[in-house]
mmCIF file of C-alpha atoms and ligand atoms in Angstrom:
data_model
loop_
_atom_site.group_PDB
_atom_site.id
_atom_site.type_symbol
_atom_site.label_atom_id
_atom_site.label_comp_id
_atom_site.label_asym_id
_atom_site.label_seq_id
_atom_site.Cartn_x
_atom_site.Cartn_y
_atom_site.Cartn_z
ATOM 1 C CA UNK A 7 0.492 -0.048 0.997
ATOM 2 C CA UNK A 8 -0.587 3.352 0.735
ATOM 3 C CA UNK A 9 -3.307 3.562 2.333
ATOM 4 C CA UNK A 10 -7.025 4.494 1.664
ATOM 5 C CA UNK A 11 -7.328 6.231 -1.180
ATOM 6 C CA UNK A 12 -6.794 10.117 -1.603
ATOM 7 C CA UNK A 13 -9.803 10.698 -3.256
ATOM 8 C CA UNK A 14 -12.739 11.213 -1.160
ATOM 9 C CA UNK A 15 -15.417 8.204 -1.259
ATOM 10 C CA UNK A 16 -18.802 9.525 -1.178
ATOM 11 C CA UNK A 17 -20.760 6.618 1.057
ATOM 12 C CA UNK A 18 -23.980 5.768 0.536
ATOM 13 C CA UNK A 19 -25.469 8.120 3.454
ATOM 14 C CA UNK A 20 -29.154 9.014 4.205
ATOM 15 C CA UNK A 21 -30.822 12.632 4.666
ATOM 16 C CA UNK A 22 -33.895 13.286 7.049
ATOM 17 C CA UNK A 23 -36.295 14.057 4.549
ATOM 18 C CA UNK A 24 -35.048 14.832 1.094
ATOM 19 C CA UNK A 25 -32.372 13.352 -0.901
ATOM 20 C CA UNK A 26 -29.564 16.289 -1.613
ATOM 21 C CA UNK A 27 -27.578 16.339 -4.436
ATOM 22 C CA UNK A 28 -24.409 15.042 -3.552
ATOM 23 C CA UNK A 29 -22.699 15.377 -7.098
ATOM 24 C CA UNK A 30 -18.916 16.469 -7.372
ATOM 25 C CA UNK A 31 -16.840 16.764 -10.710
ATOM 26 C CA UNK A 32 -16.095 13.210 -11.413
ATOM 27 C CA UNK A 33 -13.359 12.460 -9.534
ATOM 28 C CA UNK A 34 -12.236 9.320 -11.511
ATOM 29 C CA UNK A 35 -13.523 8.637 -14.761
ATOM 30 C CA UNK A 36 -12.741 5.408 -16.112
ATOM 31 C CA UNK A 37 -12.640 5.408 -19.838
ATOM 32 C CA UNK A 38 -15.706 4.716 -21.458
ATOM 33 C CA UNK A 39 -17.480 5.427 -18.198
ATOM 34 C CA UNK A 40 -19.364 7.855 -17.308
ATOM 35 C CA UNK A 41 -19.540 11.040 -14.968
ATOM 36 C CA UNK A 42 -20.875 10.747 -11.587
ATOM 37 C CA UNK A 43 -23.751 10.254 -11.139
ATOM 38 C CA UNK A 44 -26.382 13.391 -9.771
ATOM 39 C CA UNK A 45 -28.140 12.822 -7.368
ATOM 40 C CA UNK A 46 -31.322 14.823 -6.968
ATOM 41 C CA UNK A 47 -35.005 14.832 -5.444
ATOM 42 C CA UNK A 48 -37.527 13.113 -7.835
ATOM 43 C CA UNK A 49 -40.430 15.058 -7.343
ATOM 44 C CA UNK A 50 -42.607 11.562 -8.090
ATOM 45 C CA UNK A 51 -40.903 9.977 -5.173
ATOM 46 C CA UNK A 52 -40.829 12.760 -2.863
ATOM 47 C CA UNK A 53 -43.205 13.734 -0.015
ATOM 48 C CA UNK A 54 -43.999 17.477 -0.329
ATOM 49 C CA UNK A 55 -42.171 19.099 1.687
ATOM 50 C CA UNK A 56 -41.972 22.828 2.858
ATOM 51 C CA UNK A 57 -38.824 24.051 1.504
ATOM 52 C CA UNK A 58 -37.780 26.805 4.179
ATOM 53 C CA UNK A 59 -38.131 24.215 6.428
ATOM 54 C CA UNK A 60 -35.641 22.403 5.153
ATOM 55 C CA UNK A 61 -32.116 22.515 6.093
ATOM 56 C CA UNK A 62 -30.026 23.976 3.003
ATOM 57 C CA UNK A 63 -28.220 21.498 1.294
ATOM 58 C CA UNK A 64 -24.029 21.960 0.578
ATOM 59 C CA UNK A 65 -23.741 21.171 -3.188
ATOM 60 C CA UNK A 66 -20.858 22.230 -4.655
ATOM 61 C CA UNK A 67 -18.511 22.401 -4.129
ATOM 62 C CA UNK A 68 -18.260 19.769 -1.898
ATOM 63 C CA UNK A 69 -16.290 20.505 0.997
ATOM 64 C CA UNK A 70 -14.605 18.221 3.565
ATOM 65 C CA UNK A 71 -13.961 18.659 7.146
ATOM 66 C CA UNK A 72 -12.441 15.597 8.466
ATOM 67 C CA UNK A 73 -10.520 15.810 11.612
ATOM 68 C CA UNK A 74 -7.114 14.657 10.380
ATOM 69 C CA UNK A 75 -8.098 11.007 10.948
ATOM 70 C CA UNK A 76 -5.090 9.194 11.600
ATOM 71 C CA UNK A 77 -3.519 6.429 8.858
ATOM 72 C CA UNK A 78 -4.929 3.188 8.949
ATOM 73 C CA UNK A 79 -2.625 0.449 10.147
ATOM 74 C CA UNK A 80 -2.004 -0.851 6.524
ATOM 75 C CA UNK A 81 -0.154 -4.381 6.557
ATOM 76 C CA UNK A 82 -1.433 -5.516 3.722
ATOM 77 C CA UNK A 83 -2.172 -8.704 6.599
ATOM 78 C CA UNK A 84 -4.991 -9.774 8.959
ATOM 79 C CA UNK A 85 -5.207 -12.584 11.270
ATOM 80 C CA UNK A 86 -7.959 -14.938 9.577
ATOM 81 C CA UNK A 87 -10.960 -13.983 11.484
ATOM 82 C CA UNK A 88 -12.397 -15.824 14.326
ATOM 83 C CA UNK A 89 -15.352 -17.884 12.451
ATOM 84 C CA UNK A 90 -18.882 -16.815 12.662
ATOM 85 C CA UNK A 91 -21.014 -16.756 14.516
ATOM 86 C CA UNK A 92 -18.774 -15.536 16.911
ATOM 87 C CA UNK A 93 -20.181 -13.999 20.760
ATOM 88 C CA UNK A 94 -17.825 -14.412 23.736
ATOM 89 C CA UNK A 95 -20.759 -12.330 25.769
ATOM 90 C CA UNK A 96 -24.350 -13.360 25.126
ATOM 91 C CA UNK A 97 -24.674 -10.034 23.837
ATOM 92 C CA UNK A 98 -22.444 -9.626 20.871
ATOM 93 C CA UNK A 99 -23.013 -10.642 17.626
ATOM 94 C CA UNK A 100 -20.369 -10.521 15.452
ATOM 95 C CA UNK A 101 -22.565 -12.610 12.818
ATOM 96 C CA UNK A 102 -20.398 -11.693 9.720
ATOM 97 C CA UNK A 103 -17.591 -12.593 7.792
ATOM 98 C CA UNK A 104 -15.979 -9.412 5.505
ATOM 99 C CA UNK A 105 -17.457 -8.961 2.373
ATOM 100 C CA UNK A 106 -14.247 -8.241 0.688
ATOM 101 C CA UNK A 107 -11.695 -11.572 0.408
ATOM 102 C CA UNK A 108 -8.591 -11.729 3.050
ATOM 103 C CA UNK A 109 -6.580 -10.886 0.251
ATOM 104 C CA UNK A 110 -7.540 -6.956 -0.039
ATOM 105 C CA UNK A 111 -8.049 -4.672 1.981
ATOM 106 C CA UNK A 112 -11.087 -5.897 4.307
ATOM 107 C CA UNK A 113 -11.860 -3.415 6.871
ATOM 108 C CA UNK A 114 -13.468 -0.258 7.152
ATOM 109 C CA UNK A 115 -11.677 3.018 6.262
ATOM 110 C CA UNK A 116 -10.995 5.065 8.849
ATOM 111 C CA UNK A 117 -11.800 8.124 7.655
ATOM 112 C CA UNK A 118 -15.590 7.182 6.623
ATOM 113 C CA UNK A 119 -17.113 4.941 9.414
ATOM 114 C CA UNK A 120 -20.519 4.749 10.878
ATOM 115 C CA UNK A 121 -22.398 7.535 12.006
ATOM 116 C CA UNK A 122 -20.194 9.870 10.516
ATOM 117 C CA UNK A 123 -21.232 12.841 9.054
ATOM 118 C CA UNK A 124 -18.981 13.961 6.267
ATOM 119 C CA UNK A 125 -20.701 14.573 3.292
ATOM 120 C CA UNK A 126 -22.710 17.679 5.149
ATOM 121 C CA UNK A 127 -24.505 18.722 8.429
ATOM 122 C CA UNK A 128 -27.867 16.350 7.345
ATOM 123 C CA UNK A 129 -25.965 13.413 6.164
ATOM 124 C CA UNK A 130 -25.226 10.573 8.567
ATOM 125 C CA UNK A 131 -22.987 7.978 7.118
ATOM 126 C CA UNK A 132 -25.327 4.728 7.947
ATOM 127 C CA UNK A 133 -22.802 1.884 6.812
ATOM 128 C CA UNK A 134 -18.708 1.301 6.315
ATOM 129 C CA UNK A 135 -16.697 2.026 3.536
ATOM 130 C CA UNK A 136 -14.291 -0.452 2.822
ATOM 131 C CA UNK A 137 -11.770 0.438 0.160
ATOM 132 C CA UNK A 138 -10.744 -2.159 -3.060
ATOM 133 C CA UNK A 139 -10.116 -1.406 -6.439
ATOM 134 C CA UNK A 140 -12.309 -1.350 -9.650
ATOM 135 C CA UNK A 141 -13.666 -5.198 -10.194
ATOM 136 C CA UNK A 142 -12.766 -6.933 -6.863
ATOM 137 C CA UNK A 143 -14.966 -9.742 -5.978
ATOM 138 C CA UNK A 144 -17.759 -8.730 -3.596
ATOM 139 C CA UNK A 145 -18.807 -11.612 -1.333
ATOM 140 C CA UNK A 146 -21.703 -12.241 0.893
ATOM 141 C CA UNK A 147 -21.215 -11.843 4.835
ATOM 142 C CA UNK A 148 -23.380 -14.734 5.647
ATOM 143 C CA UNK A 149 -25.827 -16.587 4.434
ATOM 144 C CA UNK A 150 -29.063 -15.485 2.892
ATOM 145 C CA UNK A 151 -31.216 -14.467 0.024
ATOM 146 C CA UNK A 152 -30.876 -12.212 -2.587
ATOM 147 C CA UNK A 153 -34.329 -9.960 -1.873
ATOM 148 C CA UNK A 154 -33.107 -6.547 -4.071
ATOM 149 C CA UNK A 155 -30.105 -6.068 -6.744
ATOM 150 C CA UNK A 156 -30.561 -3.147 -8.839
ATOM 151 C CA UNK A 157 -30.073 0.665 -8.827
ATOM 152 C CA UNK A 158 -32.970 2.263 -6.854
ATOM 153 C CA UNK A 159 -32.698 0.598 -3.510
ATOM 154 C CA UNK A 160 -32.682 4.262 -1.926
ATOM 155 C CA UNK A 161 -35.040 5.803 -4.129
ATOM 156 C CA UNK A 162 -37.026 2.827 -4.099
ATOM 157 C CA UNK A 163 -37.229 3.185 -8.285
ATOM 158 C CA UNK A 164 -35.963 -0.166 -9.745
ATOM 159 C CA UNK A 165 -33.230 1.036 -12.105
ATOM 160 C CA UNK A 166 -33.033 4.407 -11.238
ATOM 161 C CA UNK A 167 -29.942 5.115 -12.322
ATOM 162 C CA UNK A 168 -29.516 8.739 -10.254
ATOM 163 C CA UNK A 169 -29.969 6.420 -6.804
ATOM 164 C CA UNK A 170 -27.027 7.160 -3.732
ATOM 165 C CA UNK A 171 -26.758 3.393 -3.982
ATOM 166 C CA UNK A 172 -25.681 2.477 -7.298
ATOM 167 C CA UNK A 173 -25.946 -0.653 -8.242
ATOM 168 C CA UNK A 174 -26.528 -2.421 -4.948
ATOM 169 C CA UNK A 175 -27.576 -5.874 -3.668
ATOM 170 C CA UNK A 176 -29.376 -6.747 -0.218
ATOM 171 C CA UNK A 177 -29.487 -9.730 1.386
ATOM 172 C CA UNK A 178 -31.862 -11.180 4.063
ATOM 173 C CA UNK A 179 -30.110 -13.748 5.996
ATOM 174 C CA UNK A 180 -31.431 -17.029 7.233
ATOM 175 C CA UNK A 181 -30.602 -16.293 10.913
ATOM 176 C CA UNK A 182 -31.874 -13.179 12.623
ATOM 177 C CA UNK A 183 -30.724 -11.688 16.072
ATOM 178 C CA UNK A 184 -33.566 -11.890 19.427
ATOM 179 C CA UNK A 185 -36.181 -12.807 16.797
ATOM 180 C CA UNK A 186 -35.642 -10.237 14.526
ATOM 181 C CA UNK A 187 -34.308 -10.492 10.697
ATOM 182 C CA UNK A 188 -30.943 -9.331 9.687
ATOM 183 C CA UNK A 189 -29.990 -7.447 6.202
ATOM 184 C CA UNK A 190 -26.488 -6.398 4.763
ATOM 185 C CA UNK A 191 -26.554 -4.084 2.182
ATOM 186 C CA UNK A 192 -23.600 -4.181 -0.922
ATOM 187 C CA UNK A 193 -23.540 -0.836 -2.702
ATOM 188 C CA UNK A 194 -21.660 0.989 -5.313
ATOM 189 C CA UNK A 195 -20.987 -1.957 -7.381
ATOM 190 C CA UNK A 196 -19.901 -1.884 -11.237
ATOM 191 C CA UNK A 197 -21.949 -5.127 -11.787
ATOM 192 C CA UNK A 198 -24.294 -7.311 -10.163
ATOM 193 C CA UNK A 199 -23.959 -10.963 -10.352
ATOM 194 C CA UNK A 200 -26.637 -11.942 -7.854
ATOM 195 C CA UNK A 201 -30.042 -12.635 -8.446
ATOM 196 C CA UNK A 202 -33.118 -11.595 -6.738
ATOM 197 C CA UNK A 203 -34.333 -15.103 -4.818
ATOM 198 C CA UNK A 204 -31.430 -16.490 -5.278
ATOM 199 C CA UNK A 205 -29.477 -18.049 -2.160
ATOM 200 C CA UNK A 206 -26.162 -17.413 -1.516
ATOM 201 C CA UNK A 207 -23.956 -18.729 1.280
ATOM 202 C CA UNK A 208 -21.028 -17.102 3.099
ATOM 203 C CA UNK A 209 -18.458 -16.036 0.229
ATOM 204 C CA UNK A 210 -20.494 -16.284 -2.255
ATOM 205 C CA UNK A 211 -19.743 -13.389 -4.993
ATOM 206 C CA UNK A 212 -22.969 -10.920 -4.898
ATOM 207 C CA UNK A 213 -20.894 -8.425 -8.051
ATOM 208 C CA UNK A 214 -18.326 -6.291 -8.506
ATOM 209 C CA UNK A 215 -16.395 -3.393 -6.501
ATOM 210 C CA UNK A 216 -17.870 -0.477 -8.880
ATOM 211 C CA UNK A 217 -18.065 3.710 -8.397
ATOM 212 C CA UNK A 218 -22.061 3.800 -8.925
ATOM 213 C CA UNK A 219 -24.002 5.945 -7.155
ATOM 214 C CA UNK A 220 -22.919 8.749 -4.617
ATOM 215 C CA UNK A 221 -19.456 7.808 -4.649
ATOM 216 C CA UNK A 222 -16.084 9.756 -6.658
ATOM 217 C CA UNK A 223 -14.101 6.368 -6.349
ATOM 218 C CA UNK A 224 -14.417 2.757 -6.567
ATOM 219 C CA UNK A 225 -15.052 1.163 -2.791
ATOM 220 C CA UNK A 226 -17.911 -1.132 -1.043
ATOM 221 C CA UNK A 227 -20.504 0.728 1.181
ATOM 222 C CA UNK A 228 -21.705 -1.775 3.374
ATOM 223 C CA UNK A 229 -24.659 -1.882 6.037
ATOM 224 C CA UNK A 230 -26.164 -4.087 8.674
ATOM 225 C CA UNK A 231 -29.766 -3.729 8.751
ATOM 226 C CA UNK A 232 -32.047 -5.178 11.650
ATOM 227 C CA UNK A 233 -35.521 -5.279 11.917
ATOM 228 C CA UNK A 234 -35.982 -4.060 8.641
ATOM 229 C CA UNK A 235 -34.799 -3.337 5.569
ATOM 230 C CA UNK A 236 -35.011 0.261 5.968
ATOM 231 C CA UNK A 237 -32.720 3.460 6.295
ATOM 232 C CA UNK A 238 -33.187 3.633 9.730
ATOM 233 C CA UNK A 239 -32.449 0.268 11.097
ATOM 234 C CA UNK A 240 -28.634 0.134 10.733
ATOM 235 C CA UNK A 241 -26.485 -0.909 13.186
ATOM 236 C CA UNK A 242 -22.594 -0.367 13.072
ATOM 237 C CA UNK A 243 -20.974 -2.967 11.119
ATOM 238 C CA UNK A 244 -18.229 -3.076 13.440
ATOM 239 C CA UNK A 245 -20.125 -4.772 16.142
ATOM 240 C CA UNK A 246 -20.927 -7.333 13.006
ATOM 241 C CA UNK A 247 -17.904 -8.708 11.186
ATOM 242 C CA UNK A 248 -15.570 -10.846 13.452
ATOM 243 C CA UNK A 249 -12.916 -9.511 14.301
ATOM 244 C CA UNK A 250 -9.229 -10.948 13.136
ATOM 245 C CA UNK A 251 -8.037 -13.953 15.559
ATOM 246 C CA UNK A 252 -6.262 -12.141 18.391
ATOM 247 C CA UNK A 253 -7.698 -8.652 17.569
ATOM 248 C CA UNK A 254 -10.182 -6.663 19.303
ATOM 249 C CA UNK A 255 -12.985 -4.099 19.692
ATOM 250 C CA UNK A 256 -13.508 -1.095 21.711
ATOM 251 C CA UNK A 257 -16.859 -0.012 22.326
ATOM 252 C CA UNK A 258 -17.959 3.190 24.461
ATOM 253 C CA UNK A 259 -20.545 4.983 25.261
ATOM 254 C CA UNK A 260 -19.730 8.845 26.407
ATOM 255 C CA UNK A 261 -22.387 11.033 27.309
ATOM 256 C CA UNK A 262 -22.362 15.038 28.379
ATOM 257 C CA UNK A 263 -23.457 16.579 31.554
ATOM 258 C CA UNK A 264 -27.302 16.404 30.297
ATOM 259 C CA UNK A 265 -26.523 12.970 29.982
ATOM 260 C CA UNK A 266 -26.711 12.710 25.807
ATOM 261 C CA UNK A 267 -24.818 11.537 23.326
ATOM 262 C CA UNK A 268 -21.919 13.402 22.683
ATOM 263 C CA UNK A 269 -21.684 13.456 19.370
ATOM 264 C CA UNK A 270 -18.847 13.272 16.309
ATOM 265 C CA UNK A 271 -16.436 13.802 19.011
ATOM 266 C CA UNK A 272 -12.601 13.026 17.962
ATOM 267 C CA UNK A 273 -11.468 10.272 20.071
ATOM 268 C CA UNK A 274 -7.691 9.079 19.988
ATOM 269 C CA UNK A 275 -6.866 5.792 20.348
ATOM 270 C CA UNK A 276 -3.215 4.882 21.092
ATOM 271 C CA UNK A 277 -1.506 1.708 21.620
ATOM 272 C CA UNK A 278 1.293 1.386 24.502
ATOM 273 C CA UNK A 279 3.548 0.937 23.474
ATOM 274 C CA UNK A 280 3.340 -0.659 19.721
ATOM 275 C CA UNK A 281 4.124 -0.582 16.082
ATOM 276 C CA UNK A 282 0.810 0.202 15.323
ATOM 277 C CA UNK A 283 -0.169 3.620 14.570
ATOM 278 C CA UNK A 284 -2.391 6.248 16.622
ATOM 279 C CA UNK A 285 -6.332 5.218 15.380
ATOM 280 C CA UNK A 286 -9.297 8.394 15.987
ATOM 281 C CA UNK A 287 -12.333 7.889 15.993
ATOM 282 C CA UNK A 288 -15.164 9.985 16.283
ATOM 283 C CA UNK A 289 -18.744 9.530 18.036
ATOM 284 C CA UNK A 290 -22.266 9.576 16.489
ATOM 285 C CA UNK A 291 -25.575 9.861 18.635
ATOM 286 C CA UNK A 292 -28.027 11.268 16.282
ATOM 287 C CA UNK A 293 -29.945 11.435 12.913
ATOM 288 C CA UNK A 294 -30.077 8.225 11.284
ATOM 289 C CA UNK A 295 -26.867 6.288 13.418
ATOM 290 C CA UNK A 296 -28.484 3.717 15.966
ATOM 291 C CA UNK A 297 -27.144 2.034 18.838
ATOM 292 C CA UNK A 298 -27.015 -1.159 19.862
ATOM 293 C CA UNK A 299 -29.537 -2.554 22.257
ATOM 294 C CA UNK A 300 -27.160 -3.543 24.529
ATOM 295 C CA UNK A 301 -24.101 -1.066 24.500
ATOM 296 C CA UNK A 302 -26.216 2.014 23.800
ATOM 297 C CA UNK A 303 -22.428 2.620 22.170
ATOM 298 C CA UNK A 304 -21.498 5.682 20.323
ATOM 299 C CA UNK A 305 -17.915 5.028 19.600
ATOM 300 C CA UNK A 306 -17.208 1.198 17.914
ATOM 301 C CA UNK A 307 -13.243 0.447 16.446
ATOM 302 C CA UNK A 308 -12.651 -2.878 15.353
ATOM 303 C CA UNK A 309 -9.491 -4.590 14.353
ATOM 304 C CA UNK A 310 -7.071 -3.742 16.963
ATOM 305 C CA UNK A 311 -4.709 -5.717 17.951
ATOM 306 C CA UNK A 312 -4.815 -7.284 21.628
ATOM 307 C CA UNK A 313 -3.002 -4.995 24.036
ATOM 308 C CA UNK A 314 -3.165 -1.864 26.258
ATOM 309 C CA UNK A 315 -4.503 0.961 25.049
ATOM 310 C CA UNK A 316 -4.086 4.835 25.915
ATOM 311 C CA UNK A 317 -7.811 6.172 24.809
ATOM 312 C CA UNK A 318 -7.566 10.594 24.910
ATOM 313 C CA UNK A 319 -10.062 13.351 24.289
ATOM 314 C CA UNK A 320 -10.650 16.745 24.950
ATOM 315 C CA UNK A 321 -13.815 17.741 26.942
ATOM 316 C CA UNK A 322 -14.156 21.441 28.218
ATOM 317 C CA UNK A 323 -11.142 22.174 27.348
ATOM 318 C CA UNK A 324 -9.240 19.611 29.021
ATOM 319 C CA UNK A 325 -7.205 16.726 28.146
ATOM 320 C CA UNK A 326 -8.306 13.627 29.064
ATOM 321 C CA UNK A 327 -6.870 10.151 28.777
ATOM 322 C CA UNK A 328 -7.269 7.072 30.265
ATOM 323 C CA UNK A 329 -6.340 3.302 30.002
ATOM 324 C CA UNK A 330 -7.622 -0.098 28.303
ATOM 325 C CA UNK A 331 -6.959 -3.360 27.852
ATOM 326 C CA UNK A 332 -8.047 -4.903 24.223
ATOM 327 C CA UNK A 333 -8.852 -8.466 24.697
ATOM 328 C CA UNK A 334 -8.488 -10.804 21.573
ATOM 329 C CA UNK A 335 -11.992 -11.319 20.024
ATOM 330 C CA UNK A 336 -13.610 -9.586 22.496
ATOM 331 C CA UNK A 337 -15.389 -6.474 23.269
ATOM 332 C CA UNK A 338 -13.778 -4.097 25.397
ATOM 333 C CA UNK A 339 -16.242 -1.529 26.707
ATOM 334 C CA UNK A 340 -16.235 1.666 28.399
ATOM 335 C CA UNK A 341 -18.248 4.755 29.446
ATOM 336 C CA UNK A 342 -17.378 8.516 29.598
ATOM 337 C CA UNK A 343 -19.860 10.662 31.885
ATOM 338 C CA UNK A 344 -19.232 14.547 32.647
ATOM 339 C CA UNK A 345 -20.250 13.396 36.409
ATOM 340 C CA UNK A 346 -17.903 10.017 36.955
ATOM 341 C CA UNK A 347 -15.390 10.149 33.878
ATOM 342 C CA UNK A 348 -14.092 6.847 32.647
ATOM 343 C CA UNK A 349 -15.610 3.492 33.903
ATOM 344 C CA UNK A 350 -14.553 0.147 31.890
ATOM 345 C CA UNK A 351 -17.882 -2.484 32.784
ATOM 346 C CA UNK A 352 -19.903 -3.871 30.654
ATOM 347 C CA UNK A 353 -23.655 -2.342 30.637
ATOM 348 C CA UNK A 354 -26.205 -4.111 32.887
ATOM 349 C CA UNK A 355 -27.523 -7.072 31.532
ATOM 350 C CA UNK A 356 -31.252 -6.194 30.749
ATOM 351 C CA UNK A 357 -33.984 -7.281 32.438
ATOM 352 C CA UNK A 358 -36.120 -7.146 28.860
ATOM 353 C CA UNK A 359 -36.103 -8.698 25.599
ATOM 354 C CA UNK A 360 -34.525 -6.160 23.310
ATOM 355 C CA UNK A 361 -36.797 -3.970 21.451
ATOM 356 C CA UNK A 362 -36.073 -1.081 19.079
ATOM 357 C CA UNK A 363 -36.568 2.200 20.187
ATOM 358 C CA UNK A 364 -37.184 1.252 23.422
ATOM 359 C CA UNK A 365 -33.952 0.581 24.701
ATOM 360 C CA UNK A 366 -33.041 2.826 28.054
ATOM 361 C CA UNK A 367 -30.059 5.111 28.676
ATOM 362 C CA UNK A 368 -28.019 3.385 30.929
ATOM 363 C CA UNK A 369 -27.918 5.002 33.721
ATOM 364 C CA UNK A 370 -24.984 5.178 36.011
ATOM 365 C CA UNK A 371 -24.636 5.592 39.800
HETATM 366 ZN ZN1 ZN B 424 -20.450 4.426 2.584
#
């Protein structure tokens, strides 16, 4: 009941062009096990690169900024989720079931979502955290086969124990989305289970919640991967795992005057009136974060309950705050523009096939 843990989780999380190390004192050390592991550039697997270029890397100590996230709504209870696949629009996907059981903790933590960028100014956070302790059951999100499980998926060394990763297992899954294959990535664990080639189904158990890798406490970094199994073809896992029966998700897309991004802006999200505690949430829009085809979203929160919602941020210095209904398993979208302020629509349905990178702005009148 209390919570995510108070020790910072160090996610998985990717760097434009060199891999920093990300070490900190070991946080929790398990008897017998050992320190944390260090991260640093492997000069075999490394591009030459020119160093001043580079952008200088925050070692230690590692310092967090987090905007006060709010406290998770903790109940220790979900809904079941709605089963997968499950679309009420022909544009959402929420392909996925949680890769932790019903029983624990299965959601993302707050304070570490996608896009983020915690760790420091380089580091985008490309999956979800989702908290559990030491030896929980890992289980596959859908069906698929086993095509990696070792350390090294980052560092692309088999068994290279120094990887971000860990020990981590990727799946490919037999159903894509418009044509293209789908991955989910399972990292940090204390011990693999799955095989490479093997096939698992929805629940199967892929290992064990573990502290391997880039991480100062035992949790699940978890990815959605499409297109490729690369770095840079994550999607937010929110706009993947089903939400719980009667709950919701609020997508948005806010963009400045020039019409970008904004980006890792604190967003409040507050429900009217409720139990349920204030949620923030902050944007992404650059670096290794991608949108979705359709939303062009920079803001995704899952799991909220159906009901109206008070959404508030400050822009140039003023507060704003408007109003939204959550829907129960569906996506409630919205825009923010520095010309027209809120609009809740959906985007315009596209008059192309998806394809990545290519996907337009939206604009708006
Ligand atoms: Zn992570």
């Amino acid at each position: 009941m209390s919570g995510p843990s108070n020790f910072p989780l160090f996610g998985v999380f990717m760097i434009l062009s060199l891999i920093i190390a990300s070490c900190t004192p070991a946080a929790m050390t398990e008897t017998g096990s050992t320190s944390t592991a260090v991260i640093a550039a492997d000069a075999a697997t490394q591009p030459p690169v020119q160093i001043d270029s580079l952008p200088k890397p925050t070692i230690a100590p590692f310092r967090f900024f987090l905007p006060t996230p709010g406290s998770e709504p903790v109940s220790g209870w979900r809904p079941p989720l709605y089963p997968v696949p499950w679309a009420v629009s022909a544009y959402d996907h929420f392909y996925f079931a949680r890769p932790i059981a019903a029983d624990n903790v299965n959601w993302p933590l707050a304070e570490y979502r996608y896009g983020g960028v915690f760790f420091a100014p380089n580091i985008i956070h490309t999956g979800v955290d989702i908290d559990a302790d030491e030896g929980t059951p890992i289980l596959a999100a859908g069906s698929g086969t086993v095509i990696s499980a070792d350390w090294g998926l980052y560092t692309e060394v088999p068994g290279n124990i120094s990887d971000p990763y860990g020990q981590a297992v990727v799946l490919r899954h037999d159903f894509g989305y418009k044509g293209q294959s789908l991955y989910t990535v399972y990292a940090h664990m204390s011990k693999i289970i799955a095989v490479i080639g093997q096939h698992m189904e929805a629940g199967d158990v892929l290992g064990l919640i573990g502290d391997t890798g880039a991480t100062t406490g035992p949790h699940l970094h978890f990815e959605v991967r499409l297109g490729a199994n690369t770095f840079y073809s994550t999607y937010n896992p929110e706009l993947w795992m089903a939400p719980p029966q009667g709950w919701g998700v609020l997508v948005g897309r806010l963009t400045d005057e020039d019409g970008k991004l904004m980006n890792q802006f604190l967003v409040e999200v507050r429900p009217m009136p409720s139990e349920v505690p204030l949620r923030k949430v902050l944007t992404y829009g650059e670096g290794a974060a991608n949108s979705d085809r359709y939303y062009q979203e920079n803001l995704a929160l899952s799991d909220l309950p159906a009901g109206l919602y008070k959404i508030m941020f400050k822009y140039k210095d003023k507060d704003l705050q408007f109003w939204v209904d959550i829907y129960p398993g569906q996506i409630t979208y919205f825009t923010f523009t520095d010309k027209d302020g809120f609009k809740v629509a959906p985007p315009p349905v596209p008059t192309l096939d998806f394809l990545p990178g290519t996907a337009t702005p939206i604009s708006t009148p």
